[in-house]
Coordinates of C-alpha atoms and ligand atoms in Angstrom, one line a residue:
M1 CA 12.4 15.4 22.7
L2 CA 10.7 13.5 25.5
F3 CA 8.3 10.8 24.5
K4 CA 5.8 12.5 26.8
E5 CA 5.8 15.5 24.3
L6 CA 5.3 13.2 21.3
A7 CA 2.4 11.5 23.1
S8 CA 0.7 14.8 23.7
Y9 CA 1.0 15.7 20.0
Y10 CA -0.5 12.3 19.1
E11 CA -3.4 13.0 21.4
K12 CA -4.0 16.3 19.6
L13 CA -3.7 14.6 16.2
E14 CA -6.3 12.0 17.2
A15 CA -8.8 14.7 18.2
V16 CA -8.8 16.8 15.0
S17 CA -11.0 16.2 12.0
S18 CA -9.5 18.7 9.6
R19 CA -6.5 17.8 7.5
L20 CA -5.2 21.4 7.5
T21 CA -5.1 21.4 11.2
M22 CA -3.4 18.0 11.1
I23 CA -0.6 19.5 8.9
D24 CA -0.2 22.4 11.3
I25 CA 0.1 20.1 14.3
M26 CA 2.5 17.8 12.3
S27 CA 4.7 20.7 11.3
E28 CA 4.9 22.0 14.9
L29 CA 5.9 18.6 16.0
L30 CA 8.5 18.1 13.4
K31 CA 9.9 21.6 14.1
K32 CA 10.4 20.7 17.7
A33 CA 12.2 17.4 17.0
K34 CA 16.0 17.8 16.8
P35 CA 17.8 16.7 13.6
D36 CA 18.9 13.5 15.2
E37 CA 15.4 12.8 16.4
I38 CA 13.2 13.6 13.4
R39 CA 13.9 10.3 11.6
N40 CA 12.5 8.3 14.6
V41 CA 9.6 10.7 15.0
V42 CA 8.6 10.1 11.4
Y43 CA 9.0 6.3 11.7
I44 CA 6.9 6.2 14.9
T45 CA 4.3 8.4 13.3
Q46 CA 4.2 6.0 10.3
G47 CA 3.8 3.1 12.7
I48 CA 7.0 1.4 11.4
L49 CA 10.5 0.8 12.7
A50 CA 12.2 1.2 9.2
P51 CA 11.1 1.4 5.6
P52 CA 9.2 -1.8 4.4
S53 CA 12.1 -3.0 2.3
E54 CA 14.2 -3.6 5.4
G55 CA 11.6 -6.0 6.8
V56 CA 12.1 -5.0 10.5
E57 CA 9.1 -6.3 12.5
F58 CA 8.3 -6.0 16.2
G59 CA 7.2 -9.7 16.4
M60 CA 4.9 -8.9 19.4
A61 CA 1.5 -10.6 19.5
E62 CA -1.4 -9.2 21.6
K63 CA -1.0 -11.8 24.3
M64 CA 2.7 -10.7 24.8
V65 CA 1.7 -7.1 25.1
E66 CA -1.0 -8.0 27.6
E67 CA 1.7 -9.7 29.6
S68 CA 3.9 -6.6 29.5
I69 CA 1.0 -4.5 30.8
A70 CA 0.4 -7.0 33.6
I71 CA 4.0 -7.2 34.7
S72 CA 4.4 -3.4 34.7
T73 CA 1.2 -2.5 36.5
G74 CA 0.7 -5.3 39.0
F75 CA -2.6 -6.4 37.4
T76 CA -3.2 -10.0 36.3
K77 CA -3.3 -11.0 32.7
E78 CA -7.0 -11.8 33.1
E79 CA -7.7 -8.3 34.3
V80 CA -5.8 -6.8 31.4
E81 CA -7.7 -9.0 29.0
K82 CA -11.0 -8.0 30.6
E83 CA -10.2 -4.3 30.2
Y84 CA -9.2 -4.9 26.6
K85 CA -12.5 -6.7 25.9
K86 CA -14.3 -3.8 27.5
T87 CA -12.6 -1.0 25.5
G88 CA -11.8 -2.9 22.3
D89 CA -8.5 -1.1 22.2
M90 CA -5.3 -2.3 23.8
G91 CA -3.8 1.2 24.1
I92 CA -6.8 2.6 25.9
A93 CA -7.0 -0.5 28.0
A94 CA -3.3 -0.1 29.1
Q95 CA -3.9 3.6 29.7
N96 CA -6.9 2.9 32.0
I97 CA -5.0 0.3 33.9
K98 CA -2.0 2.5 34.3
V99 CA -4.3 5.2 35.9
K100 CA -5.6 2.6 38.4
S101 CA -2.2 0.9 39.0
R102 CA -0.8 1.3 42.4
L103 CA 2.7 0.5 41.1
K104 CA 3.6 4.1 40.5
R105 CA 6.5 5.1 38.3
I106 CA 9.5 3.7 40.1
S107 CA 12.0 6.3 39.0
S108 CA 11.8 9.9 37.9
K109 CA 13.4 8.8 34.6
E110 CA 11.6 10.2 31.6
F111 CA 12.2 8.5 28.3
T112 CA 13.2 10.5 25.2
V113 CA 11.7 9.6 21.8
N114 CA 15.1 8.1 20.8
E115 CA 15.3 5.9 23.9
V116 CA 11.8 4.5 23.3
Y117 CA 12.6 3.9 19.6
D118 CA 15.9 2.2 20.5
T119 CA 14.1 -0.1 22.9
M120 CA 11.5 -0.9 20.3
R121 CA 14.4 -1.8 17.9
K122 CA 15.8 -4.1 20.5
I123 CA 12.4 -5.8 20.8
A124 CA 12.4 -6.3 17.1
A125 CA 16.0 -7.6 17.0
T126 CA 15.4 -10.2 19.7
S127 CA 14.7 -13.6 18.2
G128 CA 15.3 -17.3 18.9
S129 CA 14.6 -19.3 22.0
G130 CA 13.7 -17.3 25.1
S131 CA 13.1 -14.2 23.0
K132 CA 9.4 -14.0 23.9
D133 CA 10.2 -13.3 27.5
I134 CA 12.9 -10.8 26.7
K135 CA 10.5 -8.9 24.4
V136 CA 7.8 -8.9 27.0
K137 CA 10.2 -7.5 29.6
L138 CA 11.6 -4.8 27.4
L139 CA 8.2 -3.5 26.6
A140 CA 7.3 -3.7 30.3
S141 CA 10.4 -1.7 31.2
L142 CA 9.1 1.2 29.0
I143 CA 5.6 1.0 30.4
T144 CA 6.9 1.0 34.0
A145 CA 8.5 4.4 33.6
S146 CA 5.7 5.9 31.6
T147 CA 2.6 8.1 32.3
P148 CA -0.8 6.7 31.3
L149 CA -0.9 8.7 28.1
E150 CA 2.6 7.6 27.1
T151 CA 1.6 4.0 27.9
K152 CA -1.3 4.3 25.4
Y153 CA 1.1 4.9 22.5
I154 CA 3.9 2.7 23.7
V155 CA 1.4 -0.2 23.6
K156 CA -0.2 0.7 20.3
Y157 CA 3.1 1.2 18.4
P158 CA 4.3 -2.5 18.4
L159 CA 0.8 -3.7 17.7
D160 CA 0.6 -1.5 14.6
E161 CA -2.5 0.3 16.0
L162 CA -1.4 3.9 16.2
R163 CA -4.2 5.0 13.9
L164 CA -3.3 8.7 14.0
G165 CA -4.8 9.1 10.5
V166 CA -1.6 10.9 9.3
G167 CA -0.8 9.7 5.8
D168 CA 2.6 10.1 4.1
A169 CA 1.4 13.0 2.1
T170 CA 0.6 14.9 5.3
V171 CA 4.0 14.2 6.7
I172 CA 5.6 15.4 3.4
E173 CA 3.6 18.7 3.4
A174 CA 4.5 19.3 7.1
L175 CA 8.2 18.6 6.3
S176 CA 8.1 21.2 3.5
I177 CA 6.6 23.7 5.8
V178 CA 9.3 23.0 8.4
A179 CA 12.2 23.3 5.9
T180 CA 11.0 26.3 3.9
G181 CA 8.0 27.9 5.7
D182 CA 5.6 26.8 2.9
R183 CA 4.8 24.0 0.4
K184 CA 7.7 24.9 -1.9
L185 CA 9.7 21.7 -1.2
K186 CA 6.7 19.4 -1.5
A187 CA 7.5 18.3 -5.1
A188 CA 11.2 17.7 -4.3
L189 CA 10.3 15.7 -1.2
E190 CA 7.8 13.6 -3.1
H191 CA 10.4 12.9 -5.8
A192 CA 12.9 11.9 -3.2
Y193 CA 10.3 9.6 -1.6
N194 CA 9.4 8.0 -4.9
L195 CA 13.0 7.1 -5.5
N196 CA 14.1 6.3 -2.0
T197 CA 11.0 5.4 0.0
D198 CA 12.6 6.1 3.4
L199 CA 10.7 9.0 4.7
G200 CA 12.6 9.0 8.0
A201 CA 15.9 9.4 6.1
I202 CA 14.4 12.1 3.9
A203 CA 13.1 14.0 6.9
E204 CA 16.5 13.9 8.5
A205 CA 18.2 15.2 5.4
A206 CA 15.6 18.0 5.1
A207 CA 16.2 18.9 8.8
K208 CA 20.0 18.8 8.5
G209 CA 20.7 20.1 5.0
G210 CA 17.4 21.7 3.8
E211 CA 16.4 22.2 0.3
K212 CA 19.6 21.3 -1.5
V213 CA 20.1 17.9 0.1
V214 CA 16.6 16.8 -0.6
S215 CA 16.7 17.9 -4.3
S216 CA 20.1 16.3 -5.0
G217 CA 20.7 13.7 -2.3
F218 CA 18.1 11.1 -3.0
G219 CA 18.7 9.4 -6.3
L220 CA 18.1 5.9 -7.5
T221 CA 20.0 3.5 -5.2
L222 CA 20.8 -0.2 -5.8
F223 CA 18.9 -2.4 -3.2
K224 CA 16.5 0.3 -2.3
P225 CA 13.2 -0.2 -4.1
V226 CA 11.7 2.5 -6.3
R227 CA 8.0 3.2 -6.0
P228 CA 6.5 1.5 -9.1
E229 CA 5.0 3.3 -12.1
L230 CA 1.3 2.7 -12.5
A231 CA -1.1 2.7 -15.4
E232 CA -4.1 4.9 -16.3
R233 CA -7.0 3.4 -18.2
L234 CA -8.9 4.3 -21.4
P235 CA -11.7 2.3 -23.0
T236 CA -10.7 2.1 -26.7
A237 CA -7.7 1.6 -28.9
E238 CA -8.4 4.9 -30.7
E239 CA -8.3 7.0 -27.5
I240 CA -5.1 5.3 -26.3
L241 CA -3.3 6.0 -29.6
E242 CA -4.6 9.5 -29.7
K243 CA -3.4 10.2 -26.2
M244 CA 0.1 8.7 -27.1
G245 CA 0.5 10.8 -30.2
G246 CA -0.4 8.2 -32.8
K247 CA 2.2 5.6 -32.0
A248 CA 2.9 3.5 -29.0
A249 CA 4.6 0.4 -27.7
V250 CA 1.9 -2.1 -26.7
D251 CA 2.8 -4.8 -24.1
Q252 CA 0.9 -7.9 -23.2
K253 CA -0.5 -7.6 -19.7
Y254 CA 0.2 -10.5 -17.4
D255 CA -1.9 -11.2 -14.4
G256 CA 0.7 -12.3 -11.8
F257 CA 2.5 -10.3 -9.3
R258 CA 4.9 -7.4 -9.7
V259 CA 8.6 -8.0 -9.0
Q260 CA 11.3 -5.4 -8.9
V261 CA 14.7 -6.9 -9.3
H262 CA 18.0 -5.4 -8.0
K263 CA 21.3 -7.0 -8.8
K264 CA 25.0 -6.3 -8.3
G265 CA 27.4 -9.1 -9.0
D266 CA 25.8 -12.2 -7.4
K267 CA 23.9 -10.3 -4.9
V268 CA 20.2 -10.1 -5.7
K269 CA 17.1 -8.6 -4.0
L270 CA 13.5 -8.8 -5.1
F271 CA 10.8 -6.3 -4.0
S272 CA 7.0 -6.5 -4.1
R273 CA 4.6 -3.8 -5.4
R274 CA 4.4 -2.7 -1.8
L275 CA 8.2 -2.5 -1.6
E276 CA 8.7 -5.4 0.8
D277 CA 11.8 -7.5 0.4
T278 CA 10.5 -10.8 -1.0
T279 CA 13.9 -12.3 -1.9
S280 CA 13.6 -15.3 0.3
M281 CA 10.2 -16.3 -1.1
Y282 CA 11.5 -16.8 -4.7
P283 CA 14.8 -18.6 -4.7
D284 CA 14.1 -19.8 -8.2
L285 CA 13.9 -16.3 -9.5
V286 CA 17.0 -15.3 -7.6
E287 CA 18.9 -18.1 -9.3
A288 CA 17.6 -17.1 -12.7
V289 CA 18.7 -13.5 -12.2
Q290 CA 22.2 -14.7 -11.3
K291 CA 22.4 -17.1 -14.3
E292 CA 20.5 -15.1 -17.0
I293 CA 21.2 -11.4 -16.4
H294 CA 24.7 -10.8 -17.7
A295 CA 25.3 -7.3 -16.3
D296 CA 27.3 -6.3 -13.3
S297 CA 24.5 -4.2 -11.9
A298 CA 20.8 -3.7 -12.9
I299 CA 17.4 -2.8 -11.6
L300 CA 14.4 -4.1 -13.6
D301 CA 10.7 -4.2 -13.3
G302 CA 8.5 -7.1 -14.3
E303 CA 5.5 -9.4 -13.6
A304 CA 6.0 -12.9 -12.4
L305 CA 3.6 -15.7 -13.3
A306 CA 3.4 -19.4 -12.5
Y307 CA 3.2 -21.7 -15.5
N308 CA 2.8 -25.3 -16.3
E309 CA 5.9 -26.5 -18.1
A310 CA 4.2 -29.6 -19.4
T311 CA 1.4 -27.8 -21.2
N312 CA 3.2 -24.6 -21.6
E313 CA 0.2 -22.8 -20.1
F314 CA 0.1 -19.9 -17.7
L315 CA -1.7 -20.5 -14.5
P316 CA -4.4 -18.1 -13.4
F317 CA -3.7 -15.5 -10.8
Q318 CA -5.3 -17.6 -8.0
A319 CA -2.8 -20.3 -8.6
T320 CA 0.1 -18.0 -9.0
I321 CA -0.4 -16.4 -5.6
Q322 CA -0.1 -19.7 -4.0
R323 CA 3.6 -19.3 -4.7
K324 CA 3.6 -16.5 -2.2
R325 CA 3.1 -18.8 0.7
K326 CA 6.2 -19.9 2.4
H327 CA 4.9 -23.3 3.4
G328 CA 6.1 -26.2 1.3
L329 CA 8.3 -23.8 -0.9
E330 CA 10.4 -26.5 -2.5
K331 CA 7.5 -28.5 -3.7
K332 CA 5.8 -25.4 -5.0
I333 CA 8.8 -24.4 -7.0
E334 CA 8.8 -27.8 -8.7
E335 CA 5.0 -27.8 -9.3
M336 CA 4.7 -24.2 -10.2
P337 CA 7.9 -22.6 -11.6
L338 CA 7.8 -18.9 -12.2
K339 CA 8.5 -17.0 -15.3
L340 CA 9.4 -13.3 -15.0
F341 CA 8.2 -11.1 -17.8
A342 CA 10.5 -8.0 -17.5
F343 CA 9.0 -4.9 -19.0
D344 CA 11.3 -2.1 -17.8
L345 CA 14.9 -1.3 -17.0
M346 CA 15.7 1.5 -14.5
Y347 CA 19.4 0.9 -14.0
L348 CA 22.2 -0.7 -15.9
D349 CA 25.9 -1.1 -15.1
G350 CA 26.1 2.0 -12.9
K351 CA 23.9 4.1 -15.1
D352 CA 20.6 5.5 -14.0
M353 CA 18.2 4.8 -16.9
M354 CA 15.0 6.3 -15.5
N355 CA 15.3 9.5 -17.5
E356 CA 16.0 7.7 -20.8
P357 CA 13.0 7.5 -23.1
Y358 CA 11.1 4.2 -22.9
H359 CA 12.1 2.9 -26.3
K360 CA 15.8 3.1 -25.3
R361 CA 15.2 1.4 -22.0
R362 CA 13.3 -1.4 -23.8
E363 CA 16.1 -1.8 -26.4
E364 CA 18.6 -2.2 -23.6
L365 CA 16.3 -4.6 -21.8
E366 CA 16.0 -6.8 -24.9
K367 CA 19.7 -7.0 -25.3
L368 CA 20.2 -7.9 -21.6
L369 CA 17.7 -10.7 -21.7
K370 CA 18.5 -12.1 -25.1
N371 CA 19.1 -15.6 -24.0
G372 CA 16.7 -15.6 -21.0
K373 CA 14.7 -18.8 -20.1
T374 CA 13.1 -17.9 -16.9
I375 CA 13.4 -14.2 -17.3
V376 CA 12.1 -12.9 -20.6
T377 CA 10.9 -9.7 -22.0
A378 CA 7.2 -9.0 -22.0
G379 CA 5.5 -9.6 -25.4
S380 CA 5.3 -6.3 -27.1
I381 CA 4.7 -4.6 -30.5
I382 CA 4.8 -1.1 -31.8
A383 CA 1.3 0.0 -32.9
K384 CA 0.8 2.8 -35.4
T385 CA -2.9 2.3 -36.0
P386 CA -5.8 1.6 -33.7
K387 CA -6.4 -1.6 -35.6
E388 CA -2.9 -2.9 -34.9
L389 CA -3.5 -2.1 -31.2
E390 CA -6.9 -3.7 -31.2
D391 CA -5.7 -6.9 -33.0
Y392 CA -2.9 -7.3 -30.4
F393 CA -5.3 -6.8 -27.6
Q394 CA -7.6 -9.5 -29.1
S395 CA -4.8 -12.0 -29.6
S396 CA -3.6 -11.4 -26.0
I397 CA -7.0 -12.1 -24.7
E398 CA -7.2 -15.2 -26.8
A399 CA -3.9 -16.3 -25.3
G400 CA -5.6 -16.1 -21.9
L401 CA -4.0 -12.8 -20.8
E402 CA -5.7 -9.9 -19.1
G403 CA -5.2 -7.4 -21.9
I404 CA -2.5 -4.9 -22.9
I405 CA -0.6 -1.9 -21.5
A406 CA 0.3 0.7 -24.0
K407 CA 3.4 2.7 -23.3
D408 CA 4.6 6.1 -24.5
L409 CA 7.8 5.5 -26.4
N410 CA 9.3 8.8 -25.3
S411 CA 8.4 8.8 -21.7
T412 CA 10.8 8.5 -18.8
Y413 CA 10.1 6.0 -16.0
V414 CA 7.6 7.8 -13.8
A415 CA 8.1 6.4 -10.3
G416 CA 5.2 6.2 -7.9
A417 CA 2.7 7.8 -10.2
R418 CA -0.3 6.9 -12.3
K419 CA 0.2 8.9 -15.5
F420 CA -0.8 8.5 -19.1
S421 CA 2.6 7.3 -20.1
W422 CA 1.2 3.8 -19.3
I423 CA -2.4 3.1 -20.3
K424 CA -4.1 -0.2 -19.7
L425 CA -6.9 -1.8 -21.6
K426 CA -8.4 -4.8 -20.0
R427 CA -10.9 -7.4 -21.1
S428 CA -13.2 -6.3 -18.3
Y429 CA -13.5 -2.8 -19.7
R430 CA -15.8 -4.1 -22.4
G431 CA -18.5 -5.0 -20.0
E432 CA -20.9 -2.6 -18.4
L433 CA -18.5 -1.1 -16.0
S434 CA -14.8 -0.7 -16.8
D435 CA -12.7 -2.7 -14.4
T436 CA -13.0 -3.4 -10.7
L437 CA -12.4 -0.8 -8.0
D438 CA -10.0 -1.1 -5.1
L439 CA -11.8 0.6 -2.2
V440 CA -10.8 1.6 1.3
I441 CA -12.9 0.3 4.1
V442 CA -13.9 3.2 6.3
G443 CA -16.8 1.7 8.3
F444 CA -19.0 -1.3 8.7
Y445 CA -22.5 -2.3 9.5
L446 CA -23.8 -4.9 11.9
G447 CA -25.7 -7.9 10.6
R448 CA -29.4 -7.9 10.6
G449 CA -31.8 -10.8 10.4
M450 CA -30.0 -14.0 9.3
R451 CA -26.7 -12.2 9.4
R452 CA -27.0 -11.2 13.0
E453 CA -25.0 -14.1 14.2
F454 CA -21.9 -12.9 12.4
G455 CA -22.1 -9.4 13.9
F456 CA -21.1 -8.2 10.4
G457 CA -23.5 -7.0 7.8
G458 CA -21.7 -4.9 5.3
L459 CA -19.0 -2.3 4.5
L460 CA -18.8 1.4 3.9
C461 CA -16.1 2.0 1.3
A462 CA -14.3 5.0 0.0
T463 CA -12.0 6.2 -2.8
Y464 CA -8.8 8.1 -2.2
N465 CA -8.8 11.7 -3.2
E466 CA -5.1 12.4 -3.8
K467 CA -5.5 16.2 -3.9
R468 CA -7.2 16.4 -0.5
D469 CA -5.4 13.4 0.9
M470 CA -8.9 12.3 2.1
F471 CA -11.1 9.2 1.8
E472 CA -14.4 9.9 0.2
T473 CA -17.3 7.4 0.5
V474 CA -18.6 5.8 -2.7
S475 CA -20.5 2.7 -1.7
R476 CA -22.1 0.6 1.0
I477 CA -21.5 -3.0 0.2
G478 CA -24.0 -5.5 1.6
S479 CA -23.6 -8.5 -0.6
G480 CA -21.2 -10.9 -2.2
F481 CA -19.5 -12.0 1.1
T482 CA -18.9 -15.6 1.8
E483 CA -19.1 -16.8 5.4
K484 CA -15.3 -17.1 5.6
Q485 CA -14.9 -13.5 4.4
M486 CA -17.4 -12.2 6.9
V487 CA -15.6 -13.9 9.7
E488 CA -12.3 -12.5 8.5
L489 CA -13.7 -9.0 8.1
E490 CA -15.4 -9.0 11.5
S491 CA -12.2 -10.1 13.3
V492 CA -10.0 -7.6 11.4
L493 CA -12.3 -4.7 11.5
G494 CA -13.4 -5.3 15.1
K495 CA -9.9 -4.5 16.2
I496 CA -9.8 -1.1 14.6
K497 CA -13.4 0.1 15.0
S498 CA -14.3 3.4 16.6
K499 CA -17.5 5.3 17.3
S500 CA -16.1 8.6 15.9
K501 CA -15.3 9.3 12.3
P502 CA -11.5 9.2 11.5
A503 CA -10.0 12.5 10.5
R504 CA -9.2 11.7 6.9
V505 CA -12.6 10.3 6.1
D506 CA -15.2 12.5 4.4
A507 CA -18.7 11.1 4.7
L508 CA -22.4 12.0 4.9
V509 CA -23.7 8.5 5.8
E510 CA -23.0 7.0 9.2
P511 CA -22.1 3.3 9.5
D512 CA -22.6 1.4 12.8
F513 CA -18.8 1.6 13.3
W514 CA -16.1 3.7 11.7
V515 CA -12.8 2.1 11.0
T516 CA -9.4 3.7 10.5
P517 CA -8.6 3.6 6.8
R518 CA -6.2 0.7 6.6
Y519 CA -7.6 -2.0 4.5
V520 CA -8.4 -2.3 0.8
V521 CA -11.0 -4.5 -0.9
T522 CA -11.7 -5.2 -4.5
I523 CA -15.3 -4.4 -5.6
R524 CA -17.1 -5.1 -8.8
A525 CA -20.2 -3.1 -9.7
D526 CA -22.6 -2.8 -12.6
E527 CA -22.4 0.9 -13.0
I528 CA -21.2 4.1 -11.6
T529 CA -24.1 6.5 -10.8
K530 CA -24.5 9.9 -9.3
S531 CA -25.9 10.0 -5.8
P532 CA -26.6 12.5 -3.1
M533 CA -25.5 10.0 -0.4
H534 CA -21.8 9.9 -1.1
T535 CA -18.9 12.3 -1.0
C536 CA -16.8 10.8 -3.8
G537 CA -16.2 13.6 -6.3
R538 CA -19.0 15.6 -4.8
E539 CA -20.0 18.7 -6.6
G540 CA -22.9 20.6 -5.1
D541 CA -25.3 18.1 -3.8
V542 CA -24.2 15.0 -5.8
G543 CA -21.3 12.6 -5.6
Y544 CA -20.6 9.3 -7.2
A545 CA -21.8 5.9 -6.1
L546 CA -21.8 2.3 -7.3
R547 CA -24.8 0.3 -8.5
F548 CA -24.9 -3.4 -7.4
P549 CA -21.5 -3.4 -5.7
R550 CA -20.2 -6.8 -4.6
L551 CA -17.0 -8.0 -3.2
V552 CA -14.4 -9.9 -5.3
G553 CA -11.7 -12.0 -3.9
E554 CA -11.5 -15.7 -3.5
N555 CA -8.5 -15.7 -1.2
G556 CA -9.8 -13.7 1.6
A557 CA -11.6 -10.4 1.4
I558 CA -8.7 -8.0 2.0
R559 CA -6.1 -7.0 -0.6
K560 CA -2.9 -7.3 1.2
D561 CA -0.8 -5.9 -1.6
K562 CA -2.3 -2.4 -1.6
S563 CA -2.0 0.4 0.9
V564 CA -4.9 2.8 1.3
E565 CA -3.1 5.4 -0.7
E566 CA -2.9 3.0 -3.6
A567 CA -6.7 2.5 -3.7
T568 CA -8.8 3.7 -6.7
T569 CA -8.8 7.4 -6.6
T570 CA -11.8 9.8 -6.9
K571 CA -10.3 11.1 -10.1
E572 CA -10.3 7.6 -11.5
V573 CA -13.9 7.0 -10.6
I574 CA -14.9 10.3 -12.3
E575 CA -13.0 9.2 -15.4
M576 CA -14.5 5.7 -15.3
Y577 CA -18.0 7.3 -15.1
R578 CA -17.2 9.3 -18.3
Q579 CA -15.8 6.3 -20.1
Q580 CA -18.8 4.2 -19.1
K581 CA -21.1 6.9 -20.6
R582 CA -19.1 6.9 -23.8
V583 CA -19.0 3.1 -24.1
S584 CA -22.8 2.9 -23.6
L585 CA -23.4 5.7 -26.1
G586 CA -21.1 3.8 -28.5
N587 CA -23.0 0.5 -27.9
A588 CA -26.3 2.3 -28.5
A589 CA -25.0 3.7 -31.7
E590 CA -23.8 0.3 -32.9
K591 CA -27.2 -1.2 -32.3
Ligands
ATP601 P1 -2.4 -0.8 -10.5 O1 -1.2 -1.6 -10.4 O2 -2.5 0.0 -11.7 O3 -2.7 0.0 -9.2 P2 -3.9 -3.1 -10.2 O4 -3.1 -3.6 -9.1 O5 -5.4 -3.4 -10.2 O6 -3.7 -1.6 -10.6 P3 -3.8 -3.7 -12.9 O7 -5.0 -2.9 -13.1 O8 -4.0 -5.2 -13.2 O9 -3.3 -3.8 -11.5 O10 -2.6 -3.1 -13.8 C1 -1.3 -2.7 -13.5 C2 -0.4 -3.9 -13.2 O11 -0.3 -4.8 -14.3 C3 1.0 -3.5 -12.9 O12 1.2 -3.0 -11.6 C4 1.8 -4.8 -13.1 O13 1.8 -5.5 -11.9 C5 0.9 -5.5 -14.1 N1 1.5 -5.8 -15.4 C6 1.4 -6.9 -16.1 N2 2.0 -6.9 -17.3 C7 2.6 -5.7 -17.4 C8 3.3 -5.0 -18.4 N3 3.7 -5.6 -19.5 N4 3.7 -3.7 -18.1 C9 3.4 -3.1 -17.0 N5 2.7 -3.7 -16.0 C10 2.3 -4.9 -16.2

C-alpha cells in the first residue's frame, strides 16, 4: 500500500462526524492493507511506533520537525515557524508550504506505508551525539518525496498529533468486520487486546490466520503487560456484600501507584497502569523482586507507596509520586523507599492463574510473599457481615488509607475491565458526591475580564460512553484553576485546538475552541444534576451535569496516567447519580 493511499483515508476520517462511517472507512482501509502491512497501518493510526510497553519514542521536538520541513522545501526555518504560528498546526503548515515550495519532488519514487514506517523506526532508533541532525535529515528525506497531503501526516505522526479521532474500539470493530464480515470477532479481539495490548500484532494475526488465531493465539505472556482489572463503586457495606453474594474478601486500598511485576529468573520488568515499562525508575523494587520473590516466574499486580521508615508512616500520594521523577533518583530512594502491596497473582511458575478463583490466587500470593519486607500482601480480611466490612473500612481510614476494595472470592482476574468483581468504597463517598470524576477535555473557553491575559478561561469536559465509543459533555469548568495550571492548559490545549467538533465528541454546547479528546483532568463537584445542556447519558431532552465543578490536582492539571478511554464513563455517572440520591435519602431518614 502506498503511503499516498493511507493519507487519503486519513483525510476522509478527519472529515467524518459519525462513528459508524468511521468504522466503515477504517474497515475499507484495513481490507486494502496486505497482511504484512496491516500491523504498521494500525500502529500509525494509533499514532505509535510500537505498544507502550516497548517504550519506542520518536524523540523529535517541534523545532527539529520545523528544520526538516525547511530543508526539504527550500523555505527558511523562520518562514516555517511563521506558517506554523498562523495555522496553529504543524501538519497543515507543512502541507501549505509544500504546495508553495518550488523544490518539486525530486524523483518519481512513491513511498509505501512500510517504507515510511521503517524510516520512522530509524528516526526513533537514532540516539547519541549527532543524532539530532540524522533524525532531521531522515524526516526531510520523506518529506522531499511526498505530496502535500502525505507531508501533512508525515509531519504529524512523529509529533503525536495525528488526531484522527479513531479509538482502539473503532479499530477493533473494523478488524472484526474485515475478518468475518460482521462484529462476530469483536469479543475475541477485545480479549486478545486485554491480554496482549499489541493491537498491531493482533491485527496481523487476524489478517493472516483469521478467527482461530485471534481466539487461541493471544494468551498471557511474560514481559507483556496485561490490561489491569478496575473497580466499580457502591456507597454502602450492605450493597457491596449483597452484590458479592453475602461474603467477600476486603482489601485495604492504598493511594500510591499501580505496578505490574513480571519476573523470570533474575529478569524483572515493571509496568505502569498505562502499561508503560517503568523498570528503570524503580531499581529498589526490582531488587526487592529478585530477593524476595522465590519463584522462577511470576506476574503480580500491586500498589506501590512511599513510606517513612523512621516513623513507619505512609506518605501521601503527592509525596509518593515524586518517586516517579527520574531526577535525583538515588537520593529519593534513600529518602522515600517504596513498599509494594501486592494484591493479585496472574502467573506463577509457568502457570496462567488468571482463570483461577480469586481466593486461590490470593492463597498462592500469600505463600509466595511469606517473608517479604519490601513486597508484602495488601492487608485483607474476609467479611461475612456488613458490620465486619464497615469496621474494616473505618479502621483503614483511621490508619490513613483511602478506603477498601472488596473482591469477589470466586471471580477470575478480569483484565481491562471495570466489573463488580472488585468494588471500591472510599472515604470521599460519604460526602455529598461520591468520589471525584476523571473527565476528558473536549473544548476550552477563552478568558474574560481578569482572566483575559491568560487566554484561557475554562474547560468543556466529557465522560466516555463505552457503548457508543463517544465522548459526551457533562460539565463546563470555570473555577479552581491556579495560575500555573492555566498556563499549562493553555499551552497544551493551544496545540490541539480546532474550530470544528471532533468526530467522537457529542455536544450541544459550543466552546470557543474544540480540542481532540486526548487529556484527562480530575474534577470534584458538589452534586450530579440533570440538565438540558449536556449529552452525558441523555434521554429525551435531559442529560447529566455537575454542580459546582472544580479542578483537583496539585501537580499540574492533567492526569498523565489515564488515557481518554479510561476516563469516568457515562454509565458510572448515571450510577453515581443514583447512589447520591440514595445516600441523601438515607441521610434524610437518619435525621
Ligand atoms: P480506577 O483505577 O478504578 O480507574 P482511579 O485511578 O481513580 O480509578 P481509584 O478509584 O483510586 O483509582 O481505585 C482503583 C485503584 O486503586 C487501582 O487501580 C489500584 O491502583 C489502587 N489500589 C490500591 N489498593 C488496592 C487493592 N488492595 N486492590 C486493588 N487495587 C488497589
